[in-house]
Short mmCIF file of C-alpha atoms in Angstrom, two decimals:
data_model
loop_
_atom_site.label_atom_id
_atom_site.label_comp_id
_atom_site.label_asym_id
_atom_site.label_seq_id
_atom_site.Cartn_x
_atom_site.Cartn_y
_atom_site.Cartn_z
CA UNK A 1 73.72 84.53 87.49
CA UNK A 2 75.19 84.15 91.00
CA UNK A 3 75.65 80.37 90.52
CA UNK A 4 78.09 80.67 87.63
CA UNK A 5 80.44 82.79 89.71
CA UNK A 6 80.71 80.06 92.34
CA UNK A 7 80.75 76.75 90.47
CA UNK A 8 80.19 75.34 87.04
CA UNK A 9 78.71 71.81 86.64
CA UNK A 10 80.88 71.35 83.58
CA UNK A 11 84.16 71.80 85.44
CA UNK A 12 86.25 74.14 87.57
CA UNK A 13 86.72 77.84 86.73
CA UNK A 14 90.42 77.20 86.11
CA UNK A 15 89.58 75.19 82.98
CA UNK A 16 87.59 78.04 81.36
CA UNK A 17 88.96 80.25 78.59
CA UNK A 18 90.59 83.45 79.85
CA UNK A 19 87.94 85.82 78.40
CA UNK A 20 85.04 83.91 79.91
CA UNK A 21 86.77 83.75 83.33
CA UNK A 22 87.27 87.54 83.36
CA UNK A 23 83.60 88.13 82.52
CA UNK A 24 82.53 85.86 85.38
CA UNK A 25 84.70 87.74 87.87
CA UNK A 26 83.18 91.06 86.88
CA UNK A 27 79.59 89.83 87.03
CA UNK A 28 79.06 89.99 90.82
CA UNK A 29 80.13 93.63 91.30
CA UNK A 30 77.91 94.71 88.42
CA UNK A 31 74.92 92.95 89.95
CA UNK A 32 75.58 94.50 93.37
CA UNK A 33 75.76 97.98 91.86
CA UNK A 34 72.35 97.40 90.36
CA UNK A 35 70.80 95.98 93.54
CA UNK A 36 72.05 98.60 96.03
CA UNK A 37 70.34 101.59 94.36
CA UNK A 38 67.12 99.57 94.20
CA UNK A 39 67.06 99.51 98.03
CA UNK A 40 67.06 103.29 98.08
CA UNK A 41 64.42 103.52 95.39
CA UNK A 42 62.12 101.25 97.41
CA UNK A 43 61.91 103.84 100.21
CA UNK A 44 58.83 105.90 99.44
CA UNK A 45 59.04 109.35 101.00
CA UNK A 46 55.96 111.55 101.06
CA UNK A 47 56.36 114.83 99.16
CA UNK A 48 55.21 116.48 102.41
CA UNK A 49 58.44 115.35 104.12
CA UNK A 50 61.26 117.75 103.36
CA UNK A 51 64.53 115.91 102.64
CA UNK A 52 67.48 118.04 103.78
CA UNK A 53 71.06 117.47 102.67
CA UNK A 54 72.54 120.98 102.81
CA UNK A 55 73.25 122.99 105.95
CA UNK A 56 72.05 126.25 104.38
CA UNK A 57 68.76 124.61 103.49
CA UNK A 58 68.45 123.40 107.07
CA UNK A 59 69.01 126.89 108.47
CA UNK A 60 66.46 128.28 106.03
CA UNK A 61 63.95 125.63 107.10
CA UNK A 62 64.25 126.60 110.77
CA UNK A 63 64.19 130.28 109.90
CA UNK A 64 60.96 130.04 107.94
CA UNK A 65 59.05 127.39 109.95
CA UNK A 66 58.29 127.57 113.66
CA UNK A 67 57.23 123.96 114.31
CA UNK A 68 59.60 121.37 112.79
CA UNK A 69 60.12 117.67 113.55
CA UNK A 70 63.35 116.25 112.09
CA UNK A 71 64.15 112.56 111.63
CA UNK A 72 67.90 111.91 111.69
CA UNK A 73 68.94 108.41 110.50
CA UNK A 74 72.29 106.64 110.36
CA UNK A 75 71.32 105.27 106.93
CA UNK A 76 68.49 105.32 104.43
CA UNK A 77 67.51 101.72 105.15
CA UNK A 78 66.86 102.25 108.89
CA UNK A 79 64.74 105.31 108.04
CA UNK A 80 62.34 103.32 105.87
CA UNK A 81 59.88 102.25 108.57
CA UNK A 82 59.84 105.56 110.51
CA UNK A 83 59.31 107.46 107.24
CA UNK A 84 56.20 105.45 106.44
CA UNK A 85 54.61 106.58 109.70
CA UNK A 86 55.92 110.14 109.40
CA UNK A 87 54.37 110.39 105.93
CA UNK A 88 50.95 109.95 107.55
CA UNK A 89 51.92 112.40 110.29
CA UNK A 90 52.94 115.03 107.72
CA UNK A 91 49.54 114.68 106.05
CA UNK A 92 47.65 115.14 109.34
CA UNK A 93 49.65 118.20 110.44
CA UNK A 94 49.81 119.84 107.02
CA UNK A 95 49.78 123.61 107.47
CA UNK A 96 50.52 123.38 111.20
CA UNK A 97 53.91 121.68 111.36
CA UNK A 98 56.74 120.48 109.12
CA UNK A 99 58.30 117.01 109.05
CA UNK A 100 61.85 116.71 107.68
CA UNK A 101 64.44 113.95 107.14
CA UNK A 102 68.24 114.09 107.24
CA UNK A 103 70.12 110.92 106.24
CA UNK A 104 73.38 111.10 108.20
CA UNK A 105 74.69 108.11 106.24
CA UNK A 106 74.67 110.08 103.02
CA UNK A 107 78.01 111.75 102.26
CA UNK A 108 76.52 115.19 101.66
CA UNK A 109 73.94 115.10 104.48
CA UNK A 110 76.59 113.85 106.94
CA UNK A 111 77.99 117.40 107.07
CA UNK A 112 74.64 118.70 108.36
CA UNK A 113 74.57 116.09 111.14
CA UNK A 114 78.10 117.03 112.20
CA UNK A 115 77.22 120.73 112.22
CA UNK A 116 74.25 120.23 114.53
CA UNK A 117 76.11 117.58 116.57
CA UNK A 118 73.57 114.81 116.05
CA UNK A 119 74.73 111.18 115.82
CA UNK A 120 71.81 108.78 115.22
CA UNK A 121 74.31 105.92 114.96
CA UNK A 122 74.78 106.15 118.72
CA UNK A 123 71.15 105.10 119.17
CA UNK A 124 70.25 101.41 119.11
CA UNK A 125 67.44 102.21 116.68
CA UNK A 126 69.73 104.13 114.37
CA UNK A 127 67.34 107.09 114.30
CA UNK A 128 66.81 110.22 116.37
CA UNK A 129 63.73 112.44 116.35
CA UNK A 130 64.28 116.08 117.36
CA UNK A 131 61.84 118.97 117.53
CA UNK A 132 62.64 122.59 116.70
CA UNK A 133 60.41 125.45 117.80
CA UNK A 134 60.65 129.07 116.68
CA UNK A 135 63.97 128.47 114.93
CA UNK A 136 65.83 126.73 117.78
CA UNK A 137 66.13 123.24 119.22
CA UNK A 138 63.22 122.49 121.55
CA UNK A 139 63.48 118.88 122.71
CA UNK A 140 64.06 115.27 121.77
CA UNK A 141 60.79 113.51 121.03
CA UNK A 142 60.41 110.75 123.63
CA UNK A 143 56.71 109.96 123.53
CA UNK A 144 55.28 106.82 121.87
CA UNK A 145 56.16 106.49 118.20
CA UNK A 146 52.54 106.30 117.04
CA UNK A 147 50.54 108.40 114.60
CA UNK A 148 48.18 109.69 117.27
CA UNK A 149 50.92 110.65 119.75
CA UNK A 150 53.17 112.39 117.21
CA UNK A 151 50.27 114.32 115.67
CA UNK A 152 49.06 115.40 119.11
CA UNK A 153 52.59 116.51 119.99
CA UNK A 154 53.02 118.57 116.82
CA UNK A 155 49.63 120.23 117.31
CA UNK A 156 50.68 121.26 120.82
CA UNK A 157 54.45 120.74 121.38
CA UNK A 158 54.30 122.02 124.96
CA UNK A 159 51.05 120.31 125.89
CA UNK A 160 50.60 117.37 128.22
CA UNK A 161 50.98 113.83 126.84
CA UNK A 162 47.86 111.96 125.78
CA UNK A 163 46.05 110.13 128.55
CA UNK A 164 46.65 106.74 126.90
CA UNK A 165 50.40 107.37 126.97
CA UNK A 166 50.30 106.91 130.74
CA UNK A 167 51.11 103.22 131.47
CA UNK A 168 48.85 103.34 134.53
CA UNK A 169 45.88 104.09 132.24
CA UNK A 170 46.27 100.80 130.31
CA UNK A 171 42.94 99.45 131.61
CA UNK A 172 40.97 102.52 130.54
CA UNK A 173 39.51 102.06 127.06
CA UNK A 174 40.64 105.06 125.02
CA UNK A 175 38.32 106.04 122.17
CA UNK A 176 39.63 108.17 119.29
CA UNK A 177 36.61 109.35 117.33
CA UNK A 178 32.82 109.42 117.16
CA UNK A 179 32.61 106.43 114.79
CA UNK A 180 34.63 104.24 117.17
CA UNK A 181 32.54 105.50 120.10
CA UNK A 182 29.25 104.44 118.50
CA UNK A 183 30.69 101.10 117.38
CA UNK A 184 31.96 100.50 120.92
CA UNK A 185 28.51 101.20 122.42
CA UNK A 186 26.88 98.66 120.10
CA UNK A 187 29.18 95.78 120.97
CA UNK A 188 29.82 96.41 124.70
CA UNK A 189 27.51 94.37 126.92
CA UNK A 190 29.06 95.23 130.28
CA UNK A 191 28.10 98.29 132.37
CA UNK A 192 30.12 101.22 131.08
CA UNK A 193 31.34 104.57 132.39
CA UNK A 194 32.42 106.97 129.64
CA UNK A 195 34.39 110.08 130.60
CA UNK A 196 34.12 112.96 128.14
CA UNK A 197 37.11 115.17 128.95
CA UNK A 198 39.44 117.90 127.71
CA UNK A 199 43.25 117.58 128.02
CA UNK A 200 43.58 120.98 129.75
CA UNK A 201 40.76 120.41 132.27
CA UNK A 202 42.15 120.56 135.83
CA UNK A 203 39.23 118.58 137.34
CA UNK A 204 39.78 115.88 134.70
CA UNK A 205 43.49 115.69 135.56
CA UNK A 206 42.73 115.32 139.27
CA UNK A 207 40.20 112.57 138.60
CA UNK A 208 42.19 110.55 136.05
CA UNK A 209 44.37 108.60 138.57
CA UNK A 210 41.25 107.54 140.51
CA UNK A 211 39.46 106.60 137.30
CA UNK A 212 42.50 104.57 136.16
CA UNK A 213 42.67 102.69 139.45
CA UNK A 214 38.95 101.92 139.30
CA UNK A 215 39.35 100.62 135.73
CA UNK A 216 42.08 98.24 136.89
CA UNK A 217 40.15 97.09 139.98
CA UNK A 218 36.95 96.47 138.00
CA UNK A 219 38.58 94.94 134.90
CA UNK A 220 36.46 92.15 133.47
CA UNK A 221 33.20 93.12 135.17
CA UNK A 222 32.85 96.78 134.22
CA UNK A 223 34.35 99.04 131.58
CA UNK A 224 35.73 102.54 132.12
CA UNK A 225 36.48 104.48 128.96
CA UNK A 226 37.63 107.98 127.99
CA UNK A 227 37.17 110.28 125.00
CA UNK A 228 38.68 113.72 124.45
CA UNK A 229 35.67 115.62 123.06
CA UNK A 230 37.19 119.08 123.17
CA UNK A 231 38.01 119.31 119.39
CA UNK A 232 35.26 120.89 117.26
CA UNK A 233 34.56 117.65 115.39
CA UNK A 234 32.82 116.41 118.55
CA UNK A 235 30.34 119.31 118.73
CA UNK A 236 27.45 117.11 117.59
CA UNK A 237 28.30 114.47 120.20
CA UNK A 238 28.52 117.08 122.95
CA UNK A 239 25.14 118.48 121.98
CA UNK A 240 23.60 115.00 121.93
CA UNK A 241 24.78 114.22 125.47
CA UNK A 242 24.35 117.77 126.81
CA UNK A 243 28.03 118.27 127.64
CA UNK A 244 28.30 121.68 129.32
CA UNK A 245 31.65 121.24 131.05
CA UNK A 246 34.48 118.81 131.72
CA UNK A 247 34.57 116.12 132.79
CA UNK A 248 31.12 114.78 131.90
CA UNK A 249 30.85 111.11 132.91
CA UNK A 250 28.04 109.05 131.37
CA UNK A 251 26.73 105.68 132.53
CA UNK A 252 25.59 103.10 129.92
CA UNK A 253 23.94 99.70 130.24
CA UNK A 254 24.15 97.46 127.14
CA UNK A 255 24.99 100.50 125.05
CA UNK A 256 22.02 102.54 126.30
CA UNK A 257 22.65 105.84 128.08
CA UNK A 258 21.10 105.85 131.54
CA UNK A 259 22.30 108.94 133.45
CA UNK A 260 25.41 110.85 134.54
CA UNK A 261 27.92 110.00 137.25
CA UNK A 262 28.57 113.27 139.09
CA UNK A 263 30.73 112.35 142.09
CA UNK A 264 33.85 114.18 140.89
CA UNK A 265 35.59 113.88 144.26
CA UNK A 266 35.10 110.11 144.39
CA UNK A 267 37.76 107.52 145.19
CA UNK A 268 38.31 104.32 143.20
CA UNK A 269 36.28 102.48 145.85
CA UNK A 270 33.46 105.03 145.58
CA UNK A 271 33.26 104.40 141.83
CA UNK A 272 33.21 100.62 142.37
CA UNK A 273 30.50 100.87 145.04
CA UNK A 274 28.41 103.15 142.83
CA UNK A 275 28.64 100.82 139.83
CA UNK A 276 27.30 97.94 141.96
CA UNK A 277 24.14 99.95 142.57
CA UNK A 278 24.05 102.89 140.10
CA UNK A 279 21.53 105.63 140.77
CA UNK A 280 20.81 108.89 138.96
CA UNK A 281 22.25 112.00 140.62
CA UNK A 282 20.03 113.90 143.01
CA UNK A 283 19.33 117.32 141.46
CA UNK A 284 20.82 120.21 143.37
CA UNK A 285 18.48 122.66 144.98
CA UNK A 286 18.34 125.78 142.82
CA UNK A 287 20.63 128.50 144.08
CA UNK A 288 18.73 131.39 145.60
CA UNK A 289 19.56 134.63 143.83
CA UNK A 290 21.42 137.15 145.99
CA UNK A 291 18.62 139.67 145.49
CA UNK A 292 16.16 137.22 147.09
CA UNK A 293 18.29 136.55 150.18
CA UNK A 294 17.74 138.27 153.54
CA UNK A 295 20.59 140.81 153.88
CA UNK A 296 21.07 144.50 154.63
CA UNK A 297 22.29 145.07 151.07
CA UNK A 298 19.78 146.99 148.93
CA UNK A 299 19.34 145.29 145.53
CA UNK A 300 18.58 147.74 142.76
CA UNK A 301 17.17 147.37 139.25
CA UNK A 302 17.07 149.45 136.08
CA UNK A 303 13.64 150.70 137.16
CA UNK A 304 14.38 151.88 140.73
CA UNK A 305 18.09 152.77 140.56
CA UNK A 306 17.75 156.54 140.04
CA UNK A 307 14.99 156.93 142.61
CA UNK A 308 17.01 155.08 145.23
CA UNK A 309 19.95 157.45 144.69
CA UNK A 310 17.65 160.44 145.09
CA UNK A 311 16.36 159.06 148.39
CA UNK A 312 19.82 158.22 149.75
CA UNK A 313 22.53 160.89 149.54
CA UNK A 314 25.45 158.48 150.18
CA UNK A 315 25.44 155.10 148.41
CA UNK A 316 28.13 152.54 147.61
CA UNK A 317 26.99 150.28 144.77
CA UNK A 318 28.51 146.92 143.81
CA UNK A 319 27.93 145.93 140.19
CA UNK A 320 28.30 142.15 140.02
CA UNK A 321 27.63 138.98 137.99
CA UNK A 322 26.17 135.86 139.69
CA UNK A 323 28.89 133.61 138.20
CA UNK A 324 31.81 135.89 139.11
CA UNK A 325 34.22 134.23 141.54
CA UNK A 326 35.60 137.51 142.92
CA UNK A 327 32.04 138.73 143.48
CA UNK A 328 31.27 135.61 145.50
CA UNK A 329 34.42 136.15 147.53
CA UNK A 330 33.60 139.75 148.43
CA UNK A 331 29.89 139.09 148.99
CA UNK A 332 30.08 138.01 152.69
CA UNK A 333 32.37 140.97 153.50
CA UNK A 334 29.98 143.33 151.72
CA UNK A 335 27.00 141.90 153.60
CA UNK A 336 28.73 142.26 156.98
CA UNK A 337 29.66 145.84 156.15
CA UNK A 338 26.04 146.58 155.17
CA UNK A 339 24.84 145.14 158.48
CA UNK A 340 27.31 147.26 160.45
CA UNK A 341 26.38 150.45 158.57
CA UNK A 342 22.67 149.71 158.99
CA UNK A 343 22.95 150.42 162.71
CA UNK A 344 25.02 153.60 162.20
CA UNK A 345 22.84 156.65 161.70
CA UNK A 346 23.98 159.36 159.32
CA UNK A 347 26.25 157.02 157.37
CA UNK A 348 25.65 155.86 153.80
CA UNK A 349 24.11 152.60 152.64
CA UNK A 350 25.31 149.70 150.52
CA UNK A 351 23.54 148.54 147.39
CA UNK A 352 24.12 145.99 144.61
CA UNK A 353 23.14 145.59 140.96
CA UNK A 354 23.15 142.32 139.00
CA UNK A 355 24.78 143.67 135.85
CA UNK A 356 23.79 140.58 133.82
CA UNK A 357 20.09 141.36 134.40
CA UNK A 358 20.04 145.14 134.64
CA UNK A 359 22.17 146.08 131.66
CA UNK A 360 20.78 149.54 131.08
CA UNK A 361 22.15 151.04 134.28
CA UNK A 362 25.35 148.97 134.01
CA UNK A 363 26.07 150.18 130.49
CA UNK A 364 25.32 153.77 131.52
CA UNK A 365 28.16 153.62 134.03
CA UNK A 366 30.49 151.69 131.67
CA UNK A 367 30.77 148.53 133.78
CA UNK A 368 33.30 146.25 132.08
CA UNK A 369 34.47 144.00 134.95
CA UNK A 370 33.14 142.43 138.12
CA UNK A 371 32.88 143.36 140.86
CA UNK A 372 32.97 147.13 140.26
CA UNK A 373 32.32 149.35 143.28
CA UNK A 374 31.12 152.91 142.63
CA UNK A 375 30.27 155.61 145.13
CA UNK A 376 27.37 157.98 144.51
CA UNK A 377 26.74 161.23 146.38
CA UNK A 378 23.45 163.08 145.99
CA UNK A 379 22.60 161.00 142.95
CA UNK A 380 25.89 161.70 141.15
CA UNK A 381 28.75 159.28 140.52
CA UNK A 382 31.90 160.37 142.36
CA UNK A 383 34.43 157.56 142.67
CA UNK A 384 35.30 154.04 141.52
CA UNK A 385 36.83 152.17 144.45
CA UNK A 386 38.75 149.00 143.53
CA UNK A 387 40.60 148.97 146.86
CA UNK A 388 37.52 148.22 149.01
CA UNK A 389 37.41 144.45 149.46
CA UNK A 390 36.92 143.80 153.21
CA UNK A 391 34.26 144.72 155.76
CA UNK A 392 36.71 146.89 157.73
CA UNK A 393 37.88 148.90 154.72
CA UNK A 394 34.33 149.40 153.44
CA UNK A 395 33.00 150.58 156.83
CA UNK A 396 35.98 152.88 157.46
CA UNK A 397 35.71 154.45 154.01
CA UNK A 398 31.93 155.01 154.26
CA UNK A 399 32.44 156.88 157.56
CA UNK A 400 34.88 159.20 155.82
CA UNK A 401 34.43 159.12 152.02
CA UNK A 402 37.39 160.45 150.10
CA UNK A 403 38.90 160.10 146.66
CA UNK A 404 40.92 156.90 146.09
CA UNK A 405 44.69 157.25 145.73
CA UNK A 406 45.67 158.36 142.21
CA UNK A 407 47.17 155.76 139.87
CA UNK A 408 50.95 155.64 139.68
CA UNK A 409 52.18 158.08 137.00
CA UNK A 410 53.59 156.60 133.83
CA UNK A 411 57.31 156.88 133.01
CA UNK A 412 56.81 159.86 130.71
CA UNK A 413 54.94 161.71 133.48
CA UNK A 414 57.77 161.40 136.00
CA UNK A 415 60.69 163.90 136.22
CA UNK A 416 63.54 162.46 134.17
CA UNK A 417 66.45 163.35 131.86
CA UNK A 418 65.09 160.89 129.33
CA UNK A 419 63.52 162.55 126.32
CA UNK A 420 60.13 160.94 125.75
CA UNK A 421 59.12 161.05 122.10
CA UNK A 422 55.78 160.79 120.37
CA UNK A 423 55.02 159.71 116.82
CA UNK A 424 54.70 163.04 115.08
CA UNK A 425 57.72 164.58 116.86
CA UNK A 426 60.08 161.63 116.58
CA UNK A 427 61.86 162.46 113.29
CA UNK A 428 62.21 166.18 114.06
CA UNK A 429 63.65 165.45 117.52
CA UNK A 430 66.16 162.98 116.10
CA UNK A 431 67.41 165.47 113.49
CA UNK A 432 68.49 167.85 116.27
CA UNK A 433 70.61 165.24 118.11
CA UNK A 434 73.97 164.03 116.83
CA UNK A 435 73.89 160.81 118.86
CA UNK A 436 70.65 159.25 120.09
CA UNK A 437 70.05 155.97 121.85
CA UNK A 438 66.32 155.28 121.76
CA UNK A 439 64.54 152.65 123.79
CA UNK A 440 61.28 151.47 122.27
CA UNK A 441 59.27 150.00 125.13
CA UNK A 442 55.84 149.06 126.34
CA UNK A 443 54.77 149.86 129.92
CA UNK A 444 53.59 146.27 130.15
CA UNK A 445 53.71 143.32 127.80
CA UNK A 446 50.82 141.76 129.68
CA UNK A 447 47.19 142.47 128.90
CA UNK A 448 44.18 141.20 130.81
CA UNK A 449 41.17 141.06 128.53
CA UNK A 450 37.58 139.93 128.82
CA UNK A 451 34.93 138.84 126.32
CA UNK A 452 31.22 138.69 127.11
CA UNK A 453 30.15 135.44 125.43
CA UNK A 454 26.47 136.13 126.10
CA UNK A 455 26.48 138.92 123.52
CA UNK A 456 25.42 137.72 120.10
CA UNK A 457 28.31 139.47 118.34
CA UNK A 458 30.82 137.51 120.49
CA UNK A 459 29.27 134.04 120.32
CA UNK A 460 31.10 132.95 117.16
CA UNK A 461 34.40 134.20 118.61
CA UNK A 462 33.87 132.29 121.87
CA UNK A 463 33.05 129.10 120.00
CA UNK A 464 36.13 129.47 117.80
CA UNK A 465 38.35 129.97 120.88
CA UNK A 466 37.10 126.74 122.47
CA UNK A 467 35.00 128.28 125.26
CA UNK A 468 32.84 125.55 126.79
CA UNK A 469 31.94 127.06 130.15
CA UNK A 470 32.29 130.24 132.16
CA UNK A 471 34.60 131.69 133.13
CA UNK A 472 37.23 130.32 130.72
CA UNK A 473 40.76 131.77 130.72
CA UNK A 474 42.96 131.48 127.61
CA UNK A 475 46.61 132.57 127.36
CA UNK A 476 47.75 134.15 124.10
CA UNK A 477 51.28 134.92 122.96
CA UNK A 478 51.35 137.73 120.38
CA UNK A 479 47.81 136.87 119.37
CA UNK A 480 48.41 133.12 119.07
CA UNK A 481 46.55 130.79 121.44
CA UNK A 482 49.05 128.96 123.65
CA UNK A 483 47.18 127.20 126.43
CA UNK A 484 44.25 127.17 128.81
CA UNK A 485 44.78 128.69 132.25
CA UNK A 486 43.81 126.15 134.89
CA UNK A 487 45.37 127.69 137.98
CA UNK A 488 43.75 129.31 140.99
CA UNK A 489 41.27 132.02 140.08
CA UNK A 490 42.65 134.49 142.57
CA UNK A 491 44.89 137.52 142.32
CA UNK A 492 47.88 135.51 143.55
CA UNK A 493 47.05 132.74 141.10
CA UNK A 494 47.00 135.05 138.09
CA UNK A 495 50.12 136.94 139.17
CA UNK A 496 51.99 133.69 139.84
CA UNK A 497 51.04 132.37 136.41
CA UNK A 498 52.39 135.49 134.68
CA UNK A 499 55.61 135.14 136.67
CA UNK A 500 56.04 131.56 135.43
CA UNK A 501 55.61 132.78 131.84
CA UNK A 502 58.36 135.34 132.38
CA UNK A 503 60.62 132.73 133.96
CA UNK A 504 59.93 130.44 131.01
CA UNK A 505 61.03 133.20 128.63
CA UNK A 506 64.23 133.80 130.60
CA UNK A 507 65.08 130.10 130.52
CA UNK A 508 64.63 130.00 126.75
CA UNK A 509 66.79 133.08 126.28
CA UNK A 510 69.44 131.67 128.56
CA UNK A 511 69.78 128.38 126.74
CA UNK A 512 72.93 127.91 124.77
CA UNK A 513 72.04 128.18 121.09
CA UNK A 514 72.87 125.16 119.00
CA UNK A 515 75.17 125.86 116.08
CA UNK A 516 73.09 125.48 112.95
#
């Protein structure tokens, strides 16, 4: 068809009849009109990708979805390849995130792009990928344009990038799933270190640069690999290799598991030296229970607790858990105070109860956190003393026992011209006032909670919340899991973390809102 518009073997176009010449001139445009729509029809868009062409629809999308990735394209043709990948992404994040497409080359959709001030034509690729969180612009996606990276990002938009996204980790073999892991073990002949890790694990993060450097230094002779086994689909694998915490580093020879590598403070050279002559880890000597150590602290049980209080009129008791970090911190101070008081006649004694072993007495006194210090006088509980944390304070208080300072009164208990209302009185009080400005508030938007994962009724909950070891700290925002806490497990560490959350909120509120 195209040939007859250019030349005719029978003669020039000028020699043709007028009607035939006109039909030839009209043929090319007709063909082009047919071909151009076929380009658009060839672009297969998953029904899971929401095509947006109206600004109202776009605003509704952001209003009703809190995790949205939008592909902006300068034309439909340049969007074809990204849309193929994003179709797979949309399938993997179904129910957790939304993938959308706006074709800025389309006359109607162009208005949306202008409204939100996005110009994909300014990019060399002709596309721009933006993420919206909780109804507002969050960030421009700048991680690798791969299925794994985009899915990981949409599952945790504020999480750290995948380990394999780090260019310095190019020599670490990154495994994606259990099937690939087992296939890899079968074919790999070289000595292998396999790190089972979790993305949020602070020890893993500290060790990764060393592990990467060792992988590069040993490339060709040894293999260092990594696998994120935190997701629940790896539960069977974790059970098989007895993974109790992160990282767990396994050593294999010709695909056969030998033993663990447990030098978590090692350098790249240490790893290389160890691989030249690998040896199983030396088992640690079992930790001696505090109750079996030689100290002046009296260790009590469910059986002898009441009798001890009868025999000693003034007793300060620490209820503790062996794994509790704060208990371990106060322990030496408590022991020194007990030694000092031991030589003072007429002064009380110090005792301790392992609340994980002696639950009867602990539950009787409603012990919910560790350490909890309670003072008993003549066998009766008198005070709970959270302020006693050093030898000096403990000794001084035991010489002159007195009630702890009262807690700070709440706002409604302080003298004020503010009318504090309660549920049943609210409507009646409002009817009597012509003008009322009411502040609905919470004394604190921060709650510190604890779950005992050793109790049978809590075990399913702990598993669901991703608890792998103790203690584990999770941060929740209005009931939704946000991230693992990996900071210092001290008062200043917890307080500092909460402050960063508040600062993060202020920054979000202070950002200039994009016109939608």
